[in-house]
Coordinates of C-alpha atoms and ligand atoms in Angstrom, one line a residue:
X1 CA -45.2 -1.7 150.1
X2 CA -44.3 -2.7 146.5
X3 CA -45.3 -0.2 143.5
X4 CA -45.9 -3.4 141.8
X5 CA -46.2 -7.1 142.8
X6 CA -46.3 -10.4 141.2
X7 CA -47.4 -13.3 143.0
X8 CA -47.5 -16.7 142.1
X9 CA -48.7 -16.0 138.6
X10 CA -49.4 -18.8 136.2
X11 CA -51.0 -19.0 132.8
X12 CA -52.0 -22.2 131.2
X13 CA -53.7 -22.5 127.6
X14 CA -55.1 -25.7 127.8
X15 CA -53.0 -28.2 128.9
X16 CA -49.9 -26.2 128.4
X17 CA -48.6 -24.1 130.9
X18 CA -47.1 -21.0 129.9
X19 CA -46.3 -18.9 132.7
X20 CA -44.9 -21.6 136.0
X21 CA -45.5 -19.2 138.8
X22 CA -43.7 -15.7 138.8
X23 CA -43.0 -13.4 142.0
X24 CA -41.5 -10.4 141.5
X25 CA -42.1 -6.7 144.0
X26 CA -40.9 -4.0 142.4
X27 CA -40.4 -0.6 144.4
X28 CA -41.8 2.5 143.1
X29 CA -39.8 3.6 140.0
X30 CA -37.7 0.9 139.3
X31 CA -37.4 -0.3 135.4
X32 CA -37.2 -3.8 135.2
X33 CA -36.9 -5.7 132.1
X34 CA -38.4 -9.3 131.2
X35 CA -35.5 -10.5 128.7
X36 CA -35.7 -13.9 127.5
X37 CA -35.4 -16.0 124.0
X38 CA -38.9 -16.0 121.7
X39 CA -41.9 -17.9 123.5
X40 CA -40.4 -17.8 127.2
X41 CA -43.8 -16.2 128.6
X42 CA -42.8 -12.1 128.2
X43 CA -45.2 -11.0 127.0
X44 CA -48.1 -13.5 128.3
X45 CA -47.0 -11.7 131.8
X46 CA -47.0 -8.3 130.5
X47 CA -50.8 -8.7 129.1
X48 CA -51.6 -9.9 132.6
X49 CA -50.9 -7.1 134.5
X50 CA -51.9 -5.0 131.7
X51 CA -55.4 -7.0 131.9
X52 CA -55.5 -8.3 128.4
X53 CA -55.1 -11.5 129.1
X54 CA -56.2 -13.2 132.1
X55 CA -54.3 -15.6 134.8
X56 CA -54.7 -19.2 135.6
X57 CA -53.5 -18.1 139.4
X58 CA -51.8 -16.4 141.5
X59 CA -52.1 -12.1 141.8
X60 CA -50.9 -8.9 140.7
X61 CA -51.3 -5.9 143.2
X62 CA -50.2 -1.9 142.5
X63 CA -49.9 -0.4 145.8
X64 CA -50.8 -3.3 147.9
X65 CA -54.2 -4.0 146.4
X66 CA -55.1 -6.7 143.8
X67 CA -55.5 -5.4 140.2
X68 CA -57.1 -8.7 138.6
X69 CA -60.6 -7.5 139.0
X70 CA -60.1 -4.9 137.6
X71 CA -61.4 -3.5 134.2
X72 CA -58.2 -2.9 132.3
X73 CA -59.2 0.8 131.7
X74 CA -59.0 1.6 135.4
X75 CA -55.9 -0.1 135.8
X76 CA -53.6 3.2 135.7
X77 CA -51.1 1.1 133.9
X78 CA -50.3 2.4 130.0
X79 CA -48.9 -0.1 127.7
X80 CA -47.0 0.8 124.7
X81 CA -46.5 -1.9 122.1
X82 CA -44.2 -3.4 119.4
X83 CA -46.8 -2.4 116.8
X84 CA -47.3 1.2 117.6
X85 CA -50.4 1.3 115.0
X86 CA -51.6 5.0 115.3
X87 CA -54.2 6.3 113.4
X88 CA -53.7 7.1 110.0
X89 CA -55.8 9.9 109.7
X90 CA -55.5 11.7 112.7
X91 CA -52.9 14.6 113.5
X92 CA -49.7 13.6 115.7
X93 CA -52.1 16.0 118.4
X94 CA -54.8 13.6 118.2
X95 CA -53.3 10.7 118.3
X96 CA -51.7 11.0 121.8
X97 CA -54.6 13.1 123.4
X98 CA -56.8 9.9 122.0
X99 CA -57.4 8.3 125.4
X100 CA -57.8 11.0 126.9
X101 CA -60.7 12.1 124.5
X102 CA -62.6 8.9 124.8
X103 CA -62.5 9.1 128.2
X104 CA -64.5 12.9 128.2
X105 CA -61.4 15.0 129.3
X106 CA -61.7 18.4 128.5
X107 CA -60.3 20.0 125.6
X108 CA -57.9 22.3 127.2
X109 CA -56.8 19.7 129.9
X110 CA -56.2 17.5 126.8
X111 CA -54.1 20.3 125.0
X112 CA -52.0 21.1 128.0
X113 CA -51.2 17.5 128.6
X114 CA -50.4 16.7 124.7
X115 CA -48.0 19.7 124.5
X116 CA -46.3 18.4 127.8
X117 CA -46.1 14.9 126.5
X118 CA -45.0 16.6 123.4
X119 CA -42.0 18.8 125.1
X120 CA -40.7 15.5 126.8
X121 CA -40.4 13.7 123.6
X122 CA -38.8 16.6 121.4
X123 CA -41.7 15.9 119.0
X124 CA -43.5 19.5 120.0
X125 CA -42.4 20.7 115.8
X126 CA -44.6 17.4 114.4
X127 CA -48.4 17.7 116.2
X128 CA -49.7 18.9 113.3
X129 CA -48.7 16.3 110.7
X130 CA -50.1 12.8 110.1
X131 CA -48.7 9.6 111.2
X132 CA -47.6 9.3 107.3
X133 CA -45.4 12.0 107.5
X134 CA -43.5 10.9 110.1
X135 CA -40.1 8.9 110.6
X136 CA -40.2 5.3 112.3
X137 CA -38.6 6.7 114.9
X138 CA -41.1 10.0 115.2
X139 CA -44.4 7.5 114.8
X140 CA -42.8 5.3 118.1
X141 CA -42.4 8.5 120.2
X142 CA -45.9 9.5 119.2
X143 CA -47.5 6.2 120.8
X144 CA -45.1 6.8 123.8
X145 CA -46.7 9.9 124.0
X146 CA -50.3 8.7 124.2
X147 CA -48.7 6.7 126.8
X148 CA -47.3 9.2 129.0
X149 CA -50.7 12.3 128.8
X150 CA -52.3 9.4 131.0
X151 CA -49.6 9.6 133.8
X152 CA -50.0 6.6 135.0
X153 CA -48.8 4.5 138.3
X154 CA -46.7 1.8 135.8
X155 CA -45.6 2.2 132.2
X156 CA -45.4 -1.5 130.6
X157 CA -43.1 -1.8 126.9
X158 CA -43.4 -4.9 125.2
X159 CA -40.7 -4.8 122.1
X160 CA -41.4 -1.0 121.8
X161 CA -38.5 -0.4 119.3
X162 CA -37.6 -3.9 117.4
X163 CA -39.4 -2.3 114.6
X164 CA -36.5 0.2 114.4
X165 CA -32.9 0.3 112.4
X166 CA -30.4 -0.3 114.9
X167 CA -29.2 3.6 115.0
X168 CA -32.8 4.8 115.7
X169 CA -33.2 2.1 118.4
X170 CA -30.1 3.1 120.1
X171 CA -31.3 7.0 120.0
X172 CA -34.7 5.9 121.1
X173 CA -32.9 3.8 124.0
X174 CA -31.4 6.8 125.3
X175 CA -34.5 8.6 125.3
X176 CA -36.3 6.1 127.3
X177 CA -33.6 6.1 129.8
X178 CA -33.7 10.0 130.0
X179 CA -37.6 10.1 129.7
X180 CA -37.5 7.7 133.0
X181 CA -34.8 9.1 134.7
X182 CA -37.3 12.4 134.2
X183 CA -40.4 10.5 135.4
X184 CA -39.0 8.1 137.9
X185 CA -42.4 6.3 136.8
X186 CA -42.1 2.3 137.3
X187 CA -41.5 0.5 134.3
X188 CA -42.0 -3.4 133.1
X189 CA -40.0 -3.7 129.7
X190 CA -40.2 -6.7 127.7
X191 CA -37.1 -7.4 125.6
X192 CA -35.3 -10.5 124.1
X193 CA -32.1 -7.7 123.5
X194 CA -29.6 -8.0 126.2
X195 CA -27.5 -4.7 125.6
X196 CA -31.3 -2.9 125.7
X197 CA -31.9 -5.0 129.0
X198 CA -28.2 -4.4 130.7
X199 CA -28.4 -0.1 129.8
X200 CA -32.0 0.2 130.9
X201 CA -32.6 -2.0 133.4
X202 CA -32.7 -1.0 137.2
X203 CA -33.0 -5.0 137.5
X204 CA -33.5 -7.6 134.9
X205 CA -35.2 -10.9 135.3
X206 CA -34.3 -13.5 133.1
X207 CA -37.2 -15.5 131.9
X208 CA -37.2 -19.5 130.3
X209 CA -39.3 -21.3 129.6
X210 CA -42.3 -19.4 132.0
X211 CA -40.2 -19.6 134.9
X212 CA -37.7 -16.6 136.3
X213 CA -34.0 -17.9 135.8
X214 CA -32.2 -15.2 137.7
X215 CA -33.6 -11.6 139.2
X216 CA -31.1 -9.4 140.1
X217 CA -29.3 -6.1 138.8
X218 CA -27.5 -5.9 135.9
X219 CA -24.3 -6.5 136.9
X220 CA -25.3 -9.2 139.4
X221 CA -27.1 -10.7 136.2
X222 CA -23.8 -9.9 134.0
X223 CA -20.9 -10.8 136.7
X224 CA -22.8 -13.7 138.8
X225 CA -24.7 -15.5 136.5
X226 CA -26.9 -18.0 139.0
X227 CA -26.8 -20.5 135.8
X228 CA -25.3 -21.7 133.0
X229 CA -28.6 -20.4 130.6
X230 CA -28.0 -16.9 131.9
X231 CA -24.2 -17.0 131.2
X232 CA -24.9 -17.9 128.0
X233 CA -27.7 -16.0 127.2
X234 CA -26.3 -12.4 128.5
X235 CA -22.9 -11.1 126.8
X236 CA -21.7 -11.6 123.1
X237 CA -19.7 -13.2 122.7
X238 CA -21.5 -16.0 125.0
X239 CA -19.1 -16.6 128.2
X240 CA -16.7 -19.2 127.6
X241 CA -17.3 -23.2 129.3
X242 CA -15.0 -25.7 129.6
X243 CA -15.3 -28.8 130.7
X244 CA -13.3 -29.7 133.4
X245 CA -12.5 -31.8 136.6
X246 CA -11.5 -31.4 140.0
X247 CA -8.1 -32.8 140.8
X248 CA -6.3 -31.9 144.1
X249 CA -6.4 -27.9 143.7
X250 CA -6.3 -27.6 140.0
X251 CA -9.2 -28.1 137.2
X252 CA -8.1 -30.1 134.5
X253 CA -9.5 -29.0 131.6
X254 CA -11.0 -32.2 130.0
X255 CA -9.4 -33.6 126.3
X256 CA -6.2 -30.9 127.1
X257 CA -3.6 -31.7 129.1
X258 CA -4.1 -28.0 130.7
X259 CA -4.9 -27.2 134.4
X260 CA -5.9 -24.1 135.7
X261 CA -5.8 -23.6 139.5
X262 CA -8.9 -23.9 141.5
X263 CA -9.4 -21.0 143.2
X264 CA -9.5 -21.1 146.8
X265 CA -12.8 -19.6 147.5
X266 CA -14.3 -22.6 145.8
X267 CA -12.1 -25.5 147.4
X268 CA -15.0 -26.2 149.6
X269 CA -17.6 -26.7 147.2
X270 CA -16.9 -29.1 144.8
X271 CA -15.2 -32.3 146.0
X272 CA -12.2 -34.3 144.3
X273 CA -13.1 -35.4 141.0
X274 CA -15.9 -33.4 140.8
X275 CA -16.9 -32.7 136.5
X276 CA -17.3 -29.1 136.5
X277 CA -17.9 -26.1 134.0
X278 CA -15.3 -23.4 134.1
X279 CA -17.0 -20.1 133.2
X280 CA -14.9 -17.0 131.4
X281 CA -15.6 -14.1 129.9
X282 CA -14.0 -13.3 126.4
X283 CA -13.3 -9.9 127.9
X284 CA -11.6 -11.4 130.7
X285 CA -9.0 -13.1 128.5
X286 CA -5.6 -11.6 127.9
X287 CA -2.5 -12.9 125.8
X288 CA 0.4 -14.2 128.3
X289 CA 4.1 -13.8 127.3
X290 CA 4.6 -17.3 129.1
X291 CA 3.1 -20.2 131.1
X292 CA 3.9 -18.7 135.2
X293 CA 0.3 -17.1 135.8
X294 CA -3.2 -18.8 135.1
X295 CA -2.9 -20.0 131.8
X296 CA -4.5 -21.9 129.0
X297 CA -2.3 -23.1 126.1
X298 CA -4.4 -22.4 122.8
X299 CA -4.1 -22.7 119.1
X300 CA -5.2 -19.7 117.9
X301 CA -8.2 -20.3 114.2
X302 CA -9.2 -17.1 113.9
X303 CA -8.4 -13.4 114.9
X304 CA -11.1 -10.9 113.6
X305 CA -10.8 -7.0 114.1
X306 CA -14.5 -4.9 115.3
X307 CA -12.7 -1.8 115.4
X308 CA -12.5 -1.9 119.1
X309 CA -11.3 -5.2 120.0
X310 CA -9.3 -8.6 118.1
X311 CA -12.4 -11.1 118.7
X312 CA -10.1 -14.3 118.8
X313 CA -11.3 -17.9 118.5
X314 CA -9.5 -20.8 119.5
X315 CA -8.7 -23.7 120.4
X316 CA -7.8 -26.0 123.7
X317 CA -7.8 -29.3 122.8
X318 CA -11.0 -30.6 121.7
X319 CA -12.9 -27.2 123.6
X320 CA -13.5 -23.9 122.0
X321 CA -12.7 -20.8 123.8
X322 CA -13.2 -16.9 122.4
X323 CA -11.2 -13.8 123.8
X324 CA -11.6 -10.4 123.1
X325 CA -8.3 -8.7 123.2
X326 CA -7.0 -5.3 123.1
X327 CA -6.5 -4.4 119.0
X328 CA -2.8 -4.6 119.5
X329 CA -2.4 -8.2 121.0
X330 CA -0.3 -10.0 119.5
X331 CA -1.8 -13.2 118.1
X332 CA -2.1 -14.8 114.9
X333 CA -4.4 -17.5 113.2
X334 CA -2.6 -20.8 113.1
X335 CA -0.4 -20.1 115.7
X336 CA -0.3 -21.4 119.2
X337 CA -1.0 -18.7 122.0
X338 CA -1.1 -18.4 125.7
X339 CA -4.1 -16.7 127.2
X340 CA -4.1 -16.0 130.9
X341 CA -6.6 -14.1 133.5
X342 CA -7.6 -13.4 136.7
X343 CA -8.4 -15.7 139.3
X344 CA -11.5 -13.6 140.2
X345 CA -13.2 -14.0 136.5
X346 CA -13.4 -17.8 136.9
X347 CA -17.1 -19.1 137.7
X348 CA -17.7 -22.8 138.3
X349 CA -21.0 -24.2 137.3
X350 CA -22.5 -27.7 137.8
X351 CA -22.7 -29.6 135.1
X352 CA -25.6 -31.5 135.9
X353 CA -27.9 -29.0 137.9
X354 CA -26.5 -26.0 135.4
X355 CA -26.1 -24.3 138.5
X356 CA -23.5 -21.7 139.7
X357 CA -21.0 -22.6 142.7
X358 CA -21.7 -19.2 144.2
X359 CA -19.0 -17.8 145.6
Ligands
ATP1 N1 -53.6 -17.3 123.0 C1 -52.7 -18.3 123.1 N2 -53.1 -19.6 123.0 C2 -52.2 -20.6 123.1 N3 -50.8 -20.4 123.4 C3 -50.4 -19.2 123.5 C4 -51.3 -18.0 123.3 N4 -50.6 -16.9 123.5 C5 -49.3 -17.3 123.7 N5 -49.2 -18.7 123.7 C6 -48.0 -19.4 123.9 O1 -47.4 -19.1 125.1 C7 -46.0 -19.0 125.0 C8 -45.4 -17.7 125.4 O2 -45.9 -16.7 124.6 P1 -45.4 -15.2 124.7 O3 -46.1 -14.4 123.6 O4 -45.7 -14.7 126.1 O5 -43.9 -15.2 124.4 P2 -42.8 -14.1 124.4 O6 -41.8 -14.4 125.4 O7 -43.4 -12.8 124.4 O8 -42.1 -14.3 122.9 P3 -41.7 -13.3 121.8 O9 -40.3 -12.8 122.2 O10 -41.6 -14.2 120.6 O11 -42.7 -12.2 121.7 C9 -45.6 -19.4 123.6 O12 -45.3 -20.7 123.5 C10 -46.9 -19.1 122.8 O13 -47.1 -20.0 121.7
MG2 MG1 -43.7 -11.2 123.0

């Protein structure tokens, strides 16, 4: 039995439809992330099995009974949002044992679960001080708190730290990972970051455009792309395309006189002639000291140095292609270059369909 299940969920506002029928089971502390570009349906879904929004059909279930007539109260869900609005004149104390007061828990029930809440999240020093007095940082932790004293059978994030700097968000990102390895609670997180989706995630599901691209684990998600909109949408740089055509057992790449060979394990998929999009990852480039091994002839634009790696753009024929090298490589801007890879980091997409020649 699933910890959580959607089934066939859609969401139309008027004639538009929204959400096109999502299905997803999750088992019982898995942390899956909804990542997808602004106004793909996130958080539309999120509100749904949170109950603040309703759907047009279809069926959420915890434990392997419907939620959907249920008040959203009772849902033993807890839903922490992008705007973590606490109240501004109530101590850090109060404002996570909140819920708990409204609902007639008693006082020293409250306390003990505050000061748990409070341990977890390393905030135990700040229960006394108002929200004012707090860091952005601090406030988000609070409104995880008043998340967490409910316990609850499925935590749901939507954006929770977008509002952050980028250090903070990467020290909160930690925490959530630690908080839920702790927990082992089942999370739905809503994010259009992929480096927040590829560390937290026990599995990610793509979203566009109200329908589920791709569902799988991170590195299915990173390493088999199903589709050209998930390469492209998960890695920065993007994943490399070129154009190219089947001919005999080598890809031509299109306006280059450069051919790659077609690796074997896709010979019997795409027929002679066939247009095709040859996927790479930047990562997967390296620079060749000559033409014997998979190669693509380049002309190097421009080299730029992260610290890390030489993020190279260049050139093959009329096609663009980016590489991120070791700091050392030797390439220059202006200069022609040889980049070469393994056989194994080539995916082949269909042009038309956009889907993946899985392999
Ligand atoms: N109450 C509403 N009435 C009409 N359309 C709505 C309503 N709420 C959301 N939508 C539309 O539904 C689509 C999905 O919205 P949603 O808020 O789920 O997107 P999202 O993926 O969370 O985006 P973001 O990353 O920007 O938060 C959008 O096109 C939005 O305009
Ligand atoms: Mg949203």
């Amino acid at each position: 039995m699933s910890a959580l299940e959607i089934r066939g969920v859609r969401k139309s506002y008027g004639s538009v439809e929204t959400l096109k029928g999502i299905d997803i089971a999750l088992q019982d502390g898995e942390f899956l992330v909804l990542l997808g570009s602004s106004g793909c349906g996130k958080s539309t879904l999120l509100n749904i099995i949170a109950g603040l929004a309703e759907a047009t059909s279809g069926d959420v279930l915890i434990g392997g009974r419907s939620i959907l007539g249920v008040h959203p109260k009772n849902r033993d869900i807890a839903m922490v949002f992008q705007s973590y609005a606490l109240y501004p004149n109530l101590t850090v104390r109060r404002n996570i044992g909140f819920g708990l007061e409204m609902r007639g828990v008693a006082a020293d029930e409250r306390e003990k679960a505050v000061n748990e809440a409070a341990r977890l999240l390393q905030i135990e020093a700040l229960l006394d001080r108002k929200p004012s007095q707090l860091s952005g940082g601090q406030r988000q932790r609070v409104a995880i708190g008043r998340a967490l004293v409910r316990k609850p059978q499925v935590f749901l994030f939507d954006e929770p730290l977008s509002n952050l700097d980028a250090k903070l968000r990467l020290e909160m990102r930690t925490e959530l990972k630690r908080l839920h390895q702790m927990l082992q609670t089942t999370v739905v997180y809503v994010t259009h970051d992929q480096i927040e989706a590829m560390t937290l995630a026990s599995r990610i599901a793509v979203m566009r455009d109200g329908r589920i691209e791709q569902l799988g684990t991170p590195e299915e998600i990173y390493n088999h792309p199903a589709t050209l909109y998930v390469a492209g949408f998960v890695g920065a740089p993007s994943m490399n395309m070129l154009q190219a055509k089947v001919e005999g057992a080598t890809l031509a790449i299109e306006g280059s006189d450069a051919r790659l060979p077609l690796p074997a394990r896709f010979r019997k998929m795409v027929g002679e002639g066939a247009r095709v999009v040859v996927g790479i990852r930047p990562e997967a480039l390296r620079v060749a000291a000559d033409a014997t091994v998979p190669s693509l002839p380049v002309e190097i634009e421009v080299v730029e140095l992260t610290g890390p790696e030489l993020v190279t753009s260049a050139r093959i024929g009329a096609q663009r292609l980016t590489a991120c090298l070791p700091p050392g490589s030797r390439v220059s801007k202006g200069q022609a270059g040889i980049f070469t890879f393994s056989e194994d980091a080539v995916r082949l997409f269909d042009p038309d369909t956009g889907k993946a020649f899985a392999s």
